[in-house]
Amino acid sequence: MSLKRKILELQKKREKVLQGGGEKAIEKQVAMGKMTARERIITLLDENSFHEYDLFVEHEARDFDMDKKTLHGDGVIIGTGTIYGAPICIYAQDFTVAGGSLGLMHARKITKIMDHAMKMRVPIIGINDSGGARIQEGVNSLAGYGEIFYRNTIASGVIPQISVILGPCAGGAVYSPALTDFVFVVDKISKMFITGPEVIKTVLGEEISMEDLGGARVHSEITGNAHFFAESEIECFDQIKKLITYIPWNNSQKALAFEPKAPKIDQYKIDEIVPGNPKEPYDVRDVVRALTDDSDFFEIHELWAANIVIGFGRLDGQTVGFVCNQPLVLAGVLDVDSSDKAGRFIRYCNAFQIPLVTLVDLPGYLPGVDQEHAGVIRHGAKILYAYSEATVPKITVILRKAYGGGYIAMNSRHLNADFVFAWPGAEIAVMGPEGAANIIFRKEIMEAEDPEKMRKQKVKEYKEKFANPYVAAAKGYVDSVIEPEETRKLLLHAIEVSKNKVDRKPIKKHGIPPF
Amino acid sequence: MATKKTEIKNATTPEKIEDAKSRMSTISTVHGDHYKTFLTEKYKNRPKWQKPNPKEFYSLIPGTVIKIYIEEGQKVKSGDLMMVLEAMKMKNKIYFSMDGVVKKIHIEENQKIPKGHLMIELK
């Protein structure tokens, strides 16, 4: 056979496999409002950058007549490509081939591309769209999952790991996304749960739809399992591409610097956003936008635990992680979910050399039996742990209130912050003036002729004396009391002079964070 | 749930915040300070705590009632067998943790019950 004929043979073989599960299955996929696995990869990556491997892999299952079945690519596509020039390893489960079910060779392909990503120290993106374990392959499919989870864990904090849920992801399969850094979901397409509606119906007799049990909204707003919510697959891919621009390729590099840009100061007037009265709400994201390059802020976990805001922005072209109390939602308190959310993000930034900027304005922790019984002590501790162990540049700006335990938790000097700035309206105190005056002057208030008048007077006295940044500044807990307008300049300076920061912690195998 | 996203998304810039205040609630935080703010759905739906009544027995796990060993009006002692509840592929024997007289049985044999379901009350 001449080489030409052999080339022809290859082309034919390729063509056949590239059909995936065939016309009918593809029609079904499209009818569900979903793109096919290959379309997804090609849409997400830079044009013509995708190269596929293991196209001709076949399963080895023999039981249950599996030996008579051909499953193209064994239901998963793996390969390499680029996003805005950044090298990417990627896999996408192909639902049109045996429902994207995971068998031994399917898992081997995934672990192969994961290992490759680790060797090359580049981000890995996994697109999940699978009915789950391939039952016919029995314990081999369980082995496959386990080998993926192990790699997810080992790669954690070394290379960025991104999970995209574009279909069902149920049972054990959900643990791979849960172990990765960022999970993307799309409305009405993503479905994640450990036990599905069928099992719940059999065991409990309760009927619940997949959407209500583990749809995109549920995971974006209630569970916090998903970090990014999109209305469509295209919007989701745009979010992933944007994320890639903010993060480094691996933990030994910094995120690529962009051309520095000034914030849009006409739109975001930094000295007009925060009201003087500490009880008045505002949107802290506007303060962030008043500080960042081009007023750009890429928010993570926007819909979950919205009382704390986390995300990336750039200062002088460099990626910075922002952690901010949000007075707009639940008065910006710390609670179980917000501590969980911020704690993990702080650790992410620390792992990938991203400096942290913390904007503080909070009344403290949220009181309530439900919070105490949900373990707010243990969860709240995560934020303290994460800040204390972080060795990246850590800069704090106290915008307004910083009371009690909340003040300590929000990257205070005492947790080894590098720079602590406070605006002139900052109130750094053990608690709010009303509460403090009621306790300290209890006797005077009770014994006064007009207790209410005395109470008001004492609150006023306390406010004047303690509800300011100068008591903390007098002890050096605040490095500098600054005008809001000076904030960006000081942040840029702080990051500039922190470039060679060395903060060596004692050598240990690892800490024991409260999770 | 959908309202939250729009609320939070729309409420930006000081003018819009003023506008949004009418839609906000007041929340009390430590030491009785009050703040005007949006509430999350999760916060609104948080479980309300109730003092547990030791004479009421609730299911700790969802499952199927296989057999009930007691009748209403019967005297029981701590350690007596109350019922068998099949859950998670296990036939779980449930015993009384206190003495008393059975006031009411709220379940039947073969009934599927969720977690936290009131099963038996003692007088």
XYZ file of C-alpha atoms in Angstrom:
638
model
C 0.000 0.000 0.000
C 1.400 3.385 -0.971
C 1.743 6.152 1.595
C -0.951 8.091 -0.212
C -3.415 5.282 0.340
C -2.358 5.023 3.951
C -3.007 8.736 4.370
C -6.425 8.227 2.842
C -7.054 5.402 5.274
C -6.113 7.676 8.194
C -8.427 10.371 6.944
C -11.290 7.886 6.761
C -10.600 6.583 10.252
C -10.488 10.105 11.614
C -13.701 11.056 9.899
C -15.483 8.104 11.438
C -14.361 8.836 15.006
C -15.056 12.552 14.664
C -18.745 11.712 14.200
C -18.849 10.959 17.922
C -22.073 9.208 18.805
C -23.515 9.697 15.336
C -26.161 11.917 13.796
C -29.072 10.900 16.003
C -27.199 11.368 19.250
C -25.915 14.745 18.065
C -29.463 15.803 17.160
C -30.520 14.883 20.699
C -27.654 16.887 22.178
C -28.632 19.936 20.116
C -32.291 19.496 21.086
C -31.229 19.770 24.734
C -29.781 23.186 23.905
C -26.224 21.909 24.209
C -23.199 22.183 21.946
C -21.281 19.003 21.136
C -18.058 18.328 23.014
C -15.841 19.231 20.033
C -17.801 22.402 19.309
C -17.314 23.441 22.907
C -13.560 23.001 22.823
C -13.215 24.789 19.497
C -15.390 27.708 20.679
C -13.475 28.070 23.923
C -9.923 27.876 22.587
C -8.107 30.241 20.234
C -8.972 29.654 16.603
C -7.210 26.651 15.056
C -5.222 26.102 18.235
C -6.810 22.807 19.341
C -5.004 19.542 18.746
C -6.643 16.313 19.778
C -4.915 13.189 21.116
C -6.053 9.629 21.782
C -8.602 9.821 19.008
C -8.347 6.072 18.390
C -8.539 4.885 21.979
C -11.021 2.042 22.431
C -12.497 0.466 25.517
C -11.585 -3.048 26.573
C -14.821 -4.021 28.296
C -15.969 -7.564 27.463
C -18.956 -8.187 29.756
C -22.602 -7.464 28.950
C -21.953 -7.573 25.187
C -19.699 -4.549 25.458
C -17.204 -6.303 23.158
C -19.657 -5.788 20.280
C -19.880 -2.044 20.882
C -17.592 0.633 19.439
C -17.492 3.826 21.455
C -15.663 6.549 19.524
C -12.863 8.018 21.597
C -14.472 6.198 24.520
C -16.733 9.197 25.101
C -14.133 11.835 25.903
C -11.984 14.241 23.901
C -8.574 15.327 25.136
C -6.021 17.718 23.725
C -4.041 20.929 23.987
C -4.593 24.440 22.697
C -4.363 28.064 23.744
C -6.589 30.801 25.200
C -5.314 34.294 24.347
C -2.015 32.562 23.720
C -1.899 30.856 27.136
C -1.194 27.116 26.808
C -4.111 24.972 27.987
C -4.722 21.273 28.487
C -8.361 20.352 28.055
C -10.775 17.444 28.105
C -14.455 17.339 27.244
C -16.807 14.449 27.890
C -18.852 13.583 24.808
C -22.443 12.951 25.865
C -23.305 11.630 22.395
C -21.058 8.603 22.981
C -22.698 6.268 25.521
C -23.965 9.308 27.439
C -20.409 10.402 28.147
C -20.248 7.557 30.666
C -16.901 7.040 32.347
C -15.156 3.721 31.789
C -11.551 2.693 32.300
C -10.116 4.038 29.017
C -12.230 7.187 29.237
C -10.655 7.867 32.635
C -7.182 6.961 31.317
C -7.520 9.653 28.664
C -8.484 12.225 31.285
C -5.658 11.302 33.659
C -3.231 11.335 30.730
C -4.041 14.943 29.843
C -4.001 15.872 33.543
C -0.542 14.385 33.927
C 0.522 16.275 30.831
C -0.778 19.550 32.275
C 1.184 18.886 35.457
C 4.399 18.108 33.567
C 4.049 21.180 31.378
C 2.815 23.305 34.299
C -0.144 24.706 32.399
C -3.835 25.137 33.351
C -6.247 22.245 32.856
C -9.878 22.708 31.867
C -12.385 19.853 32.214
C -15.760 20.009 30.505
C -18.149 17.659 32.300
C -21.180 16.230 30.496
C -21.640 12.638 31.574
C -24.314 10.251 32.760
C -21.840 8.949 35.340
C -20.002 5.678 35.813
C -20.229 3.134 32.953
C -22.028 0.434 34.925
C -20.907 -2.326 32.514
C -17.287 -1.639 33.463
C -18.004 -2.053 37.153
C -15.210 -1.356 39.583
C -12.946 -0.222 36.719
C -14.996 2.914 36.309
C -14.762 3.584 40.046
C -10.995 3.193 39.760
C -11.082 5.759 36.963
C -12.830 8.340 39.111
C -10.487 7.767 42.009
C -7.445 8.280 39.796
C -8.888 11.598 38.588
C -9.627 12.791 42.142
C -6.113 11.907 43.268
C -4.614 13.965 40.430
C -6.970 16.880 41.142
C -5.677 16.932 44.698
C -2.006 16.661 43.798
C -2.356 19.380 41.137
C -4.201 21.675 43.555
C -2.209 24.871 44.077
C 0.318 23.895 41.385
C -1.624 24.522 38.175
C -4.986 26.248 37.771
C -7.799 23.691 37.498
C -11.079 24.742 35.939
C -14.259 22.657 35.793
C -17.084 23.417 33.409
C -20.386 21.655 34.032
C -22.276 21.449 30.746
C -24.705 18.649 31.373
C -25.216 16.127 34.130
C -22.408 15.561 36.624
C -23.767 13.214 39.222
C -22.745 10.809 41.933
C -19.029 10.367 42.516
C -18.291 12.419 39.398
C -19.081 15.665 41.250
C -15.979 15.341 43.376
C -13.609 16.212 40.573
C -15.148 19.686 40.099
C -15.375 20.082 43.873
C -11.601 19.531 44.147
C -10.763 22.054 41.426
C -10.274 25.822 41.749
C -13.178 27.217 39.759
C -16.491 25.670 38.716
C -18.536 27.168 35.882
C -22.242 26.404 35.400
C -24.841 27.349 32.793
C -28.521 27.941 33.498
C -30.785 24.989 32.636
C -27.831 22.914 31.333
C -25.700 22.142 34.392
C -26.910 19.537 36.867
C -24.855 18.418 39.848
C -25.806 16.185 42.732
C -24.584 13.230 44.743
C -27.936 11.415 44.711
C -30.383 12.323 41.960
C -34.142 12.868 41.968
C -34.767 9.167 41.233
C -32.983 7.998 44.366
C -34.634 10.680 46.463
C -38.012 9.578 45.181
C -37.348 5.913 45.927
C -35.958 6.523 49.393
C -38.089 9.435 50.544
C -41.049 9.473 48.218
C -40.260 13.150 47.595
C -40.427 14.488 44.086
C -37.972 17.173 43.063
C -36.753 18.179 39.624
C -33.063 17.993 38.671
C -33.111 21.769 38.300
C -34.451 22.388 41.827
C -32.156 19.773 43.333
C -28.856 20.684 41.691
C -29.319 23.121 38.826
C -27.032 26.011 37.998
C -28.918 28.510 40.165
C -28.925 26.224 43.187
C -25.149 25.806 43.049
C -24.502 29.483 42.321
C -26.786 30.906 45.014
C -27.337 28.329 47.742
C -24.540 25.753 47.918
C -21.609 27.805 46.622
C -20.347 24.765 44.686
C -20.243 26.859 41.515
C -18.182 30.037 41.183
C -19.537 31.399 37.908
C -23.089 31.409 36.577
C -23.868 32.007 32.909
C -27.084 32.181 30.910
C -25.546 30.371 27.907
C -22.560 28.231 26.974
C -21.108 31.126 24.955
C -21.311 33.462 27.969
C -19.699 30.736 30.071
C -16.759 30.422 27.646
C -16.276 34.198 27.706
C -16.085 34.037 31.501
C -13.458 31.272 31.356
C -11.382 33.212 28.825
C -11.525 36.296 31.021
C -10.493 34.307 34.091
C -7.478 32.908 32.226
C -6.207 36.459 31.657
C -6.094 37.111 35.424
C -4.327 33.999 36.656
C -0.802 32.665 36.159
C -0.152 29.443 34.249
C 1.245 27.814 37.369
C 2.340 28.545 40.914
C 5.942 29.456 40.065
C 4.932 32.333 37.807
C 3.027 35.558 38.146
C -0.068 36.373 36.143
C 0.838 38.177 32.934
C 0.910 41.946 33.411
C -1.349 44.103 31.270
C -0.926 47.650 30.007
C -1.611 49.903 33.053
C -4.807 51.943 32.821
C -6.393 54.583 35.054
C -9.758 53.932 36.722
C -12.849 55.637 35.293
C -12.917 58.336 37.928
C -15.799 60.238 36.358
C -18.031 57.230 36.849
C -16.677 56.044 40.203
C -15.987 58.976 42.505
C -14.183 57.361 45.392
C -14.959 60.074 47.962
C -18.704 59.981 47.215
C -19.439 56.261 47.357
C -19.210 55.536 51.081
C -21.824 57.364 53.205
C -20.603 58.975 56.445
C -23.197 57.223 58.605
C -21.810 53.715 59.275
C -25.311 52.256 59.118
C -26.022 53.419 55.563
C -25.500 50.857 52.794
C -23.485 51.215 49.573
C -22.044 48.859 46.983
C -18.436 48.076 47.891
C -17.812 46.929 44.308
C -17.975 50.590 43.326
C -15.057 51.289 45.656
C -13.151 48.452 43.978
C -13.963 49.868 40.549
C -12.824 53.303 41.670
C -9.427 51.734 42.399
C -8.747 49.237 39.616
C -7.310 49.703 36.141
C -10.064 50.654 33.724
C -12.508 50.188 36.657
C -12.548 46.522 35.781
C -13.545 44.005 38.428
C -13.987 40.301 37.729
C -16.206 39.025 40.500
C -16.152 35.406 41.697
C -19.081 33.780 43.559
C -21.199 36.807 42.747
C -24.472 35.202 43.788
C -23.392 33.151 46.795
C -22.716 34.699 50.211
C -22.980 38.137 48.628
C -22.242 39.752 52.010
C -18.585 39.344 51.108
C -17.227 40.254 47.684
C -14.222 38.477 46.143
C -12.630 38.740 42.736
C -9.777 39.936 40.580
C -8.868 43.393 39.383
C -5.643 44.969 38.140
C -3.488 47.645 39.699
C -0.959 49.111 37.284
C -1.493 46.104 35.032
C -0.920 43.507 37.741
C -3.553 41.050 38.968
C -4.722 41.625 42.533
C -7.250 39.613 44.570
C -9.883 41.712 46.342
C -11.709 40.624 49.499
C -14.345 43.120 50.632
C -17.207 43.279 53.093
C -20.405 44.203 51.284
C -22.687 46.499 53.368
C -25.346 46.137 50.677
C -26.091 42.533 51.655
C -26.698 41.379 55.244
C -24.916 44.567 56.340
C -21.633 42.953 55.274
C -21.432 40.590 58.249
C -19.165 37.582 58.390
C -21.052 34.297 58.668
C -20.566 30.628 57.791
C -20.790 31.014 54.020
C -18.910 34.300 53.659
C -16.011 32.979 55.758
C -15.898 29.849 53.656
C -15.964 31.895 50.456
C -13.271 34.372 51.479
C -11.075 31.769 53.180
C -10.744 29.652 50.067
C -10.148 32.649 47.805
C -7.378 33.970 50.057
C -5.694 30.565 49.864
C -6.081 30.555 46.079
C -4.393 33.945 45.772
C -1.624 32.882 48.127
C -0.985 29.665 46.172
C -0.727 31.549 42.881
C 1.294 34.597 43.989
C -1.567 37.071 43.663
C -1.324 40.022 46.109
C -4.365 40.545 48.346
C -6.214 43.795 48.915
C -8.822 43.741 51.692
C -11.482 46.458 51.982
C -13.032 46.463 55.452
C -16.450 47.704 56.536
C -18.285 45.259 58.765
C -20.274 45.238 61.990
C -18.938 41.807 63.014
C -20.214 38.251 62.881
C -23.882 37.446 62.283
C -25.740 36.534 65.480
C -28.241 33.659 65.418
C -28.887 30.124 66.634
C -28.743 28.846 63.059
C -25.273 30.372 62.618
C -23.931 29.051 65.920
C -25.331 25.589 65.264
C -24.020 25.618 61.689
C -20.552 25.998 63.178
C -19.757 29.673 62.611
C -16.840 29.269 65.023
C -15.167 26.627 62.901
C -16.072 28.269 59.579
C -15.258 31.784 60.764
C -11.816 30.513 61.764
C -11.062 29.719 58.101
C -10.714 33.387 57.253
C -8.251 33.988 60.103
C -6.276 30.904 59.164
C -6.120 31.854 55.498
C -4.954 35.422 56.143
C -2.441 34.385 58.779
C -0.757 31.739 56.633
C -0.747 33.840 53.431
C 2.695 35.130 52.474
C 1.757 37.191 49.401
C 1.660 40.979 49.870
C -1.354 41.667 52.111
C -2.802 45.170 52.128
C -5.819 46.316 54.125
C -7.899 49.458 53.729
C -10.432 50.107 56.494
C -13.156 52.115 54.794
C -15.539 52.566 57.709
C -16.596 50.181 60.489
C -14.223 47.551 61.805
C -15.674 46.180 65.003
C -14.645 43.392 67.309
C -13.719 39.948 65.984
C -14.570 41.083 62.470
C -11.819 43.711 62.643
C -9.247 41.105 63.635
C -10.389 38.636 60.961
C -10.241 41.071 58.045
C -6.483 40.979 57.535
C -5.627 43.147 60.511
C -2.066 44.077 61.416
C -2.319 41.406 64.114
C -2.633 38.659 61.472
C 0.570 39.982 59.912
C -0.813 42.342 57.279
C 1.924 44.224 55.421
C 0.092 47.525 55.148
C -3.002 48.751 56.985
C -4.551 51.985 55.802
C -7.691 53.612 57.189
C -9.946 56.279 55.803
C -10.712 59.208 58.140
C -14.271 57.907 58.680
C -13.009 54.532 59.935
C -14.339 53.337 63.285
C -11.969 50.767 64.703
C -13.390 49.638 67.997
C -14.271 46.638 70.091
C -17.917 47.090 69.116
C -20.375 49.704 67.792
C -20.694 52.881 69.903
C -24.262 52.088 71.108
C -23.367 48.645 72.354
C -20.129 49.793 73.955
C -21.688 52.785 75.728
C -24.535 50.617 77.036
C -22.058 48.268 78.671
C -19.410 50.691 79.899
C -21.832 53.305 81.258
C -24.531 50.897 82.355
C -24.555 52.116 85.930
C -24.598 55.809 85.033
C -27.402 55.275 82.535
C -29.493 53.232 84.952
C -29.055 55.678 87.811
C -29.637 58.823 85.753
C -32.809 60.862 86.155
C -33.418 60.592 82.426
C -31.718 57.314 81.391
C -32.466 57.786 77.685
C -30.881 61.240 77.661
C -27.868 59.954 79.569
C -27.558 57.000 77.195
C -27.543 59.276 74.175
C -24.967 61.520 75.779
C -22.716 58.608 76.658
C -23.011 57.146 73.146
C -21.989 60.538 71.770
C -19.040 60.732 74.147
C -17.916 57.248 73.193
C -18.282 58.005 69.489
C -16.145 61.119 69.754
C -13.480 59.392 71.751
C -13.256 55.927 70.195
C -15.206 55.703 66.932
C -12.282 56.839 64.783
C -9.077 55.466 63.269
C -6.749 57.428 65.531
C -6.881 55.193 68.605
C -5.642 52.286 66.466
C -3.202 54.576 64.645
C -1.756 55.702 67.975
C -0.759 52.103 68.658
C 0.589 51.557 65.145
C -2.160 49.061 64.294
C -3.003 51.369 61.402
C 0.026 52.500 59.412
C -1.521 55.553 57.885
C -4.837 57.407 57.929
C -5.409 58.396 54.327
C -7.841 60.346 52.187
C -9.990 58.149 49.923
C -8.429 59.863 46.880
C -4.970 58.688 47.959
C -5.975 55.023 48.145
C -5.018 53.883 44.654
C -1.692 55.664 44.799
C -0.892 53.951 48.105
C -1.994 50.534 46.888
C 0.248 50.828 43.838
C 3.104 51.904 46.059
C 2.512 49.125 48.594
C 2.540 46.473 45.871
C 5.605 48.028 44.258
C 7.622 47.936 47.471
C 6.393 44.411 48.351
C 7.846 42.814 45.237
C 10.695 41.152 47.119
C 8.660 40.233 50.161
C 10.093 37.316 52.117
C 7.923 35.736 54.785
C 9.163 32.295 55.706
C 6.930 30.240 57.954
C 8.230 27.266 59.930
C 8.799 24.167 57.801
C 5.940 21.715 58.196
C 4.234 19.002 56.186
C 1.106 21.130 56.109
C -1.070 23.034 58.559
C -4.382 21.821 59.897
C -6.857 24.403 58.638
C -10.350 24.278 60.160
C -12.141 22.453 57.365
C -34.287 33.214 44.062
C -34.169 35.137 40.835
C -34.987 38.421 42.568
C -31.754 38.456 44.502
C -29.524 38.637 41.471
C -31.433 41.567 40.002
C -31.580 43.368 43.338
C -27.885 43.091 43.915
C -26.995 43.808 40.305
C -29.158 46.918 40.088
C -28.106 48.459 43.344
C -24.909 50.182 42.413
C -23.867 53.869 42.456
C -25.052 56.103 45.340
C -28.181 57.314 43.489
C -29.378 53.792 42.789
C -28.707 52.788 46.399
C -31.025 55.596 47.580
C -33.589 54.252 45.180
C -33.118 50.674 46.344
C -33.420 51.466 50.050
C -37.198 51.073 49.981
C -36.663 47.454 48.946
C -34.159 46.750 51.709
C -34.761 45.254 55.127
C -33.309 46.041 58.513
C -30.951 43.581 60.091
C -29.812 43.515 63.700
C -26.255 42.529 64.315
C -24.237 42.213 67.474
C -25.262 44.453 70.390
C -28.499 45.442 68.725
C -27.154 47.754 66.050
C -29.547 48.054 63.119
C -28.483 48.237 59.491
C -30.436 48.801 56.291
C -29.443 46.107 53.837
C -30.624 43.429 51.406
C -31.316 39.986 52.832
C -30.340 36.845 50.969
C -32.928 34.137 50.257
C -30.823 31.742 52.277
C -30.970 34.091 55.285
C -34.722 34.553 54.917
C -35.232 30.791 54.761
C -32.919 29.971 57.660
C -34.338 27.332 60.007
C -35.994 28.690 63.119
C -34.748 27.074 66.297
C -37.222 25.327 68.562
C -36.582 23.955 71.994
C -36.572 20.175 71.621
C -39.203 18.227 73.551
C -37.625 15.034 74.932
C -40.998 13.266 74.826
C -41.237 13.592 71.064
C -39.274 11.141 68.916
C -38.261 12.290 65.432
C -36.629 10.266 62.666
C -32.881 10.905 62.409
C -32.650 9.431 58.921
C -35.124 9.048 56.041
C -36.440 5.523 55.522
C -39.292 3.015 55.609
C -41.073 1.941 58.794
C -40.803 -1.868 58.801
C -42.359 -2.789 62.134
C -43.820 -0.972 65.138
C -43.562 -2.851 68.451
C -45.748 -0.635 70.649
C -49.329 0.549 70.912
C -50.891 3.789 72.075
C -51.452 3.814 75.814
C -48.697 1.240 76.399
C -46.209 1.753 79.237
C -42.638 1.693 77.985
C -39.222 1.730 79.622
C -35.951 3.185 78.498
C -34.284 0.524 76.354
C -37.553 -0.991 75.041
C -37.689 -1.647 71.319
C -39.847 0.976 69.590
C -39.612 0.090 65.899
C -37.500 -0.999 62.960
C -36.734 1.694 60.398
C -35.115 0.554 57.178
C -32.773 3.240 55.933
C -29.710 3.197 53.704
C -30.054 -0.560 53.149
C -29.959 -1.204 56.924
C -32.727 -2.368 59.231
C -32.223 0.024 62.131
C -33.686 -0.927 65.509
C -34.945 2.150 67.361
C -35.150 1.997 71.171
C -36.786 4.295 73.723
C -34.372 6.576 75.558
C -36.766 7.254 78.468
C -39.669 5.764 80.433
C -43.264 6.811 79.757
C -46.642 6.019 78.296
C -47.178 6.129 74.527
C -49.482 9.082 73.848
C -49.642 8.940 70.066
C -48.126 7.003 67.194
C -47.792 9.190 64.097
C -46.524 6.534 61.713
C -47.711 3.273 60.125
C -45.891 0.175 59.030
C -44.573 0.371 55.426
C -44.735 4.172 55.556
C -41.825 6.086 53.999
C -40.790 8.958 56.231
C -38.329 11.817 55.732
C -35.659 12.914 58.186
C -37.064 14.929 61.100
C -40.526 13.319 60.925
C -42.458 13.117 64.231
C -42.878 9.378 64.911
C -43.920 8.791 68.530
C -45.047 10.996 71.437
C -44.895 9.991 75.093
C -47.116 11.332 77.870
